[in-house]
Short mmCIF file of C-alpha atoms in Angstrom, two decimals:
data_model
loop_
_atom_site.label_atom_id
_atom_site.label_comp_id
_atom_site.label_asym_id
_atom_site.label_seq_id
_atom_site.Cartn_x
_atom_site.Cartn_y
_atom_site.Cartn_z
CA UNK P 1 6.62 -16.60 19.06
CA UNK P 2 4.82 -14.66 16.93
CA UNK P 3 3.04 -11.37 17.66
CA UNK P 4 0.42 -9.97 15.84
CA UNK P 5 -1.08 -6.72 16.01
CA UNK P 6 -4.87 -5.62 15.72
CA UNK P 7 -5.71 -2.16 15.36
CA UNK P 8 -8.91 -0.49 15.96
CA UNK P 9 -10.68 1.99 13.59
CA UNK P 10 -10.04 5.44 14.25
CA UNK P 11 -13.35 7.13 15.61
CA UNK P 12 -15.23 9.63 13.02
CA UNK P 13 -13.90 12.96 14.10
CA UNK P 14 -17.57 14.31 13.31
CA UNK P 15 -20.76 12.81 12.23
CA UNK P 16 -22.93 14.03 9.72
CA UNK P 17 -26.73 13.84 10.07
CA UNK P 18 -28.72 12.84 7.09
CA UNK P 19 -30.06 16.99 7.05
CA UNK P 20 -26.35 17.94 7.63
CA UNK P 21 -25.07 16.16 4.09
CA UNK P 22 -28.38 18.00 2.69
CA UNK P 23 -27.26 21.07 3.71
CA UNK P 24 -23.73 20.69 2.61
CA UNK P 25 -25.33 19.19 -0.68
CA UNK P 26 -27.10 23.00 -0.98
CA UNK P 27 -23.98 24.80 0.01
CA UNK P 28 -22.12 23.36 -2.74
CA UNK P 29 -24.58 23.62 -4.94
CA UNK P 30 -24.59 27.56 -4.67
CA UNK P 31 -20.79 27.70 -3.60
CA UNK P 32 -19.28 30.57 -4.76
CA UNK P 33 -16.54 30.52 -7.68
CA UNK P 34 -13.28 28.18 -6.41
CA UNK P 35 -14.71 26.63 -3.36
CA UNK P 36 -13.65 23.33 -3.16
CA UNK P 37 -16.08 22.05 -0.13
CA UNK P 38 -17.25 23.29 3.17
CA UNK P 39 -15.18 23.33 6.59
CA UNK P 40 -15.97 23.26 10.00
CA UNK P 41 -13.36 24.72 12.32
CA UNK P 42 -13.84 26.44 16.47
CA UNK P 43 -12.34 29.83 16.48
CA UNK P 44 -11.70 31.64 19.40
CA UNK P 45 -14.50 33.85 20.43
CA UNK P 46 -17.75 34.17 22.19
CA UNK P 47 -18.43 33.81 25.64
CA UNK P 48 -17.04 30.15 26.53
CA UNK P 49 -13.89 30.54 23.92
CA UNK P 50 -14.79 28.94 21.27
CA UNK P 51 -17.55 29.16 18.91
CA UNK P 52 -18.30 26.38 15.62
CA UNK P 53 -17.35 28.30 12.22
CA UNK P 54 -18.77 27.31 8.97
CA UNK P 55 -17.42 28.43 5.90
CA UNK P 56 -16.60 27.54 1.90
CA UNK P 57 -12.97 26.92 1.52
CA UNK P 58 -11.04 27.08 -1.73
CA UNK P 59 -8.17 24.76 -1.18
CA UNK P 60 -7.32 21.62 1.05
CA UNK P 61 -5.06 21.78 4.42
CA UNK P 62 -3.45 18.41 4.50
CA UNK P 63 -4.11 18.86 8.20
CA UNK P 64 -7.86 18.95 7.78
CA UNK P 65 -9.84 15.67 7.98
CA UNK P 66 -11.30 15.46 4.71
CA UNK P 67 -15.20 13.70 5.15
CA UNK P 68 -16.75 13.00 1.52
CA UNK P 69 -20.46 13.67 1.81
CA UNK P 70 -22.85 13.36 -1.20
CA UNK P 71 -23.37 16.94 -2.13
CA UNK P 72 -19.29 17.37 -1.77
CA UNK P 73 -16.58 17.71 0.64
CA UNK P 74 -16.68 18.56 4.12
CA UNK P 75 -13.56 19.24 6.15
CA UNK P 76 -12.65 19.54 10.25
CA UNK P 77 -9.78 21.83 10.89
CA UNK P 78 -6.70 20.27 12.26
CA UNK P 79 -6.30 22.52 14.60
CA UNK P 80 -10.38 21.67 16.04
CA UNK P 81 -10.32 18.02 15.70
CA UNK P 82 -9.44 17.59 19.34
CA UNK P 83 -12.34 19.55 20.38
CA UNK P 84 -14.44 17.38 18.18
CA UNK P 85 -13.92 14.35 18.21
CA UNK P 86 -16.86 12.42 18.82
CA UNK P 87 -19.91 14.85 17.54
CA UNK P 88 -22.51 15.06 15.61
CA UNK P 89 -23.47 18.15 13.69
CA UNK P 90 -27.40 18.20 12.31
CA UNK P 91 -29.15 21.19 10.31
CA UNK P 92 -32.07 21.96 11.82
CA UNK P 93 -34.64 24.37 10.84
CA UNK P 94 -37.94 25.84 11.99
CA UNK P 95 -40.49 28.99 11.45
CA UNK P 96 -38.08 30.94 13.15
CA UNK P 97 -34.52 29.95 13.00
CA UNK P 98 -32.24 27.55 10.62
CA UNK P 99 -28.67 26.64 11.33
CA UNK P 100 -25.85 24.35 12.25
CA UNK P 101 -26.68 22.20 15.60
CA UNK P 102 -23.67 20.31 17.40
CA UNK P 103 -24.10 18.08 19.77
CA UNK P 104 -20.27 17.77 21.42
CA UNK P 105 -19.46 15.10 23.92
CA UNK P 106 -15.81 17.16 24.67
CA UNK P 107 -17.81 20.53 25.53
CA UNK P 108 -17.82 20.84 29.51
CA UNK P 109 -19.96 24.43 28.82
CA UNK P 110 -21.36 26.42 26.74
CA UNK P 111 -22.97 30.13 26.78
CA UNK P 112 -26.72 31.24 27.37
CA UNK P 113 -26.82 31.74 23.90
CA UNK P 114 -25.36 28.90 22.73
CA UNK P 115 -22.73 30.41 20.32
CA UNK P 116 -19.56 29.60 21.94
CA UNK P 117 -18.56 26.35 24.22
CA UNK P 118 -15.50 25.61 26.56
CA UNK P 119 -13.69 22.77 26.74
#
């Protein structure tokens, strides 16, 4: 008998909009001295617990998912990825505001201002 085995493709642990890669695209292209790419991790803080943190980083975790945009690299921290699996982050601007949008299928809540989620 002979057994075969079929694996399924791991899902994305974060889509990218088209104006996200733009926006990483622009961060890299004014990146300070050293930074290597961009990373998204969930800190503690906030209301809910955790909040979405974007910032240049300067060398690679191997514990980071590593996402090659475009414009450069983009990486999830390890320690996040289970509270992101599944999303999509846009940039999304208007005449007022301009930011970093997530839209989180793991978040059970979030805060009235919207800067920190729970899980």
């Amino acid at each position: 008998m002979t057994t075969t085995t079929t694996t399924r493709a791991r899902p994305a642990a974060l889509i990218l909009t088209p104006s996200a890669e733009a926006r990483i695209s622009h961060l890299m292209a004014n990146a300070p001295d050293g930074a290597i790419g961009v990373k998204l991790s969930t800190p503690r803080r906030g209301c809910s617990g955790l909040a979405y943190s974007v910032d240049y980083v300067s060398e690679a975790d191997p514990f980071d998912e590593k996402i090659e945009t475009p414009g450069g690299l983009f990486f999830v921290d390890g320690g996040s990825l289970l509270y992101l699996v599944g999303s999509t982050m846009d940039w999304v601007e208007d005449d007022f505001t301009a930011g970093f949008t997530f839209q989180n299928p793991n978040a059970k809540g979030s805060c009235g201002c919207g800067e920190s989620f729970t899980v």
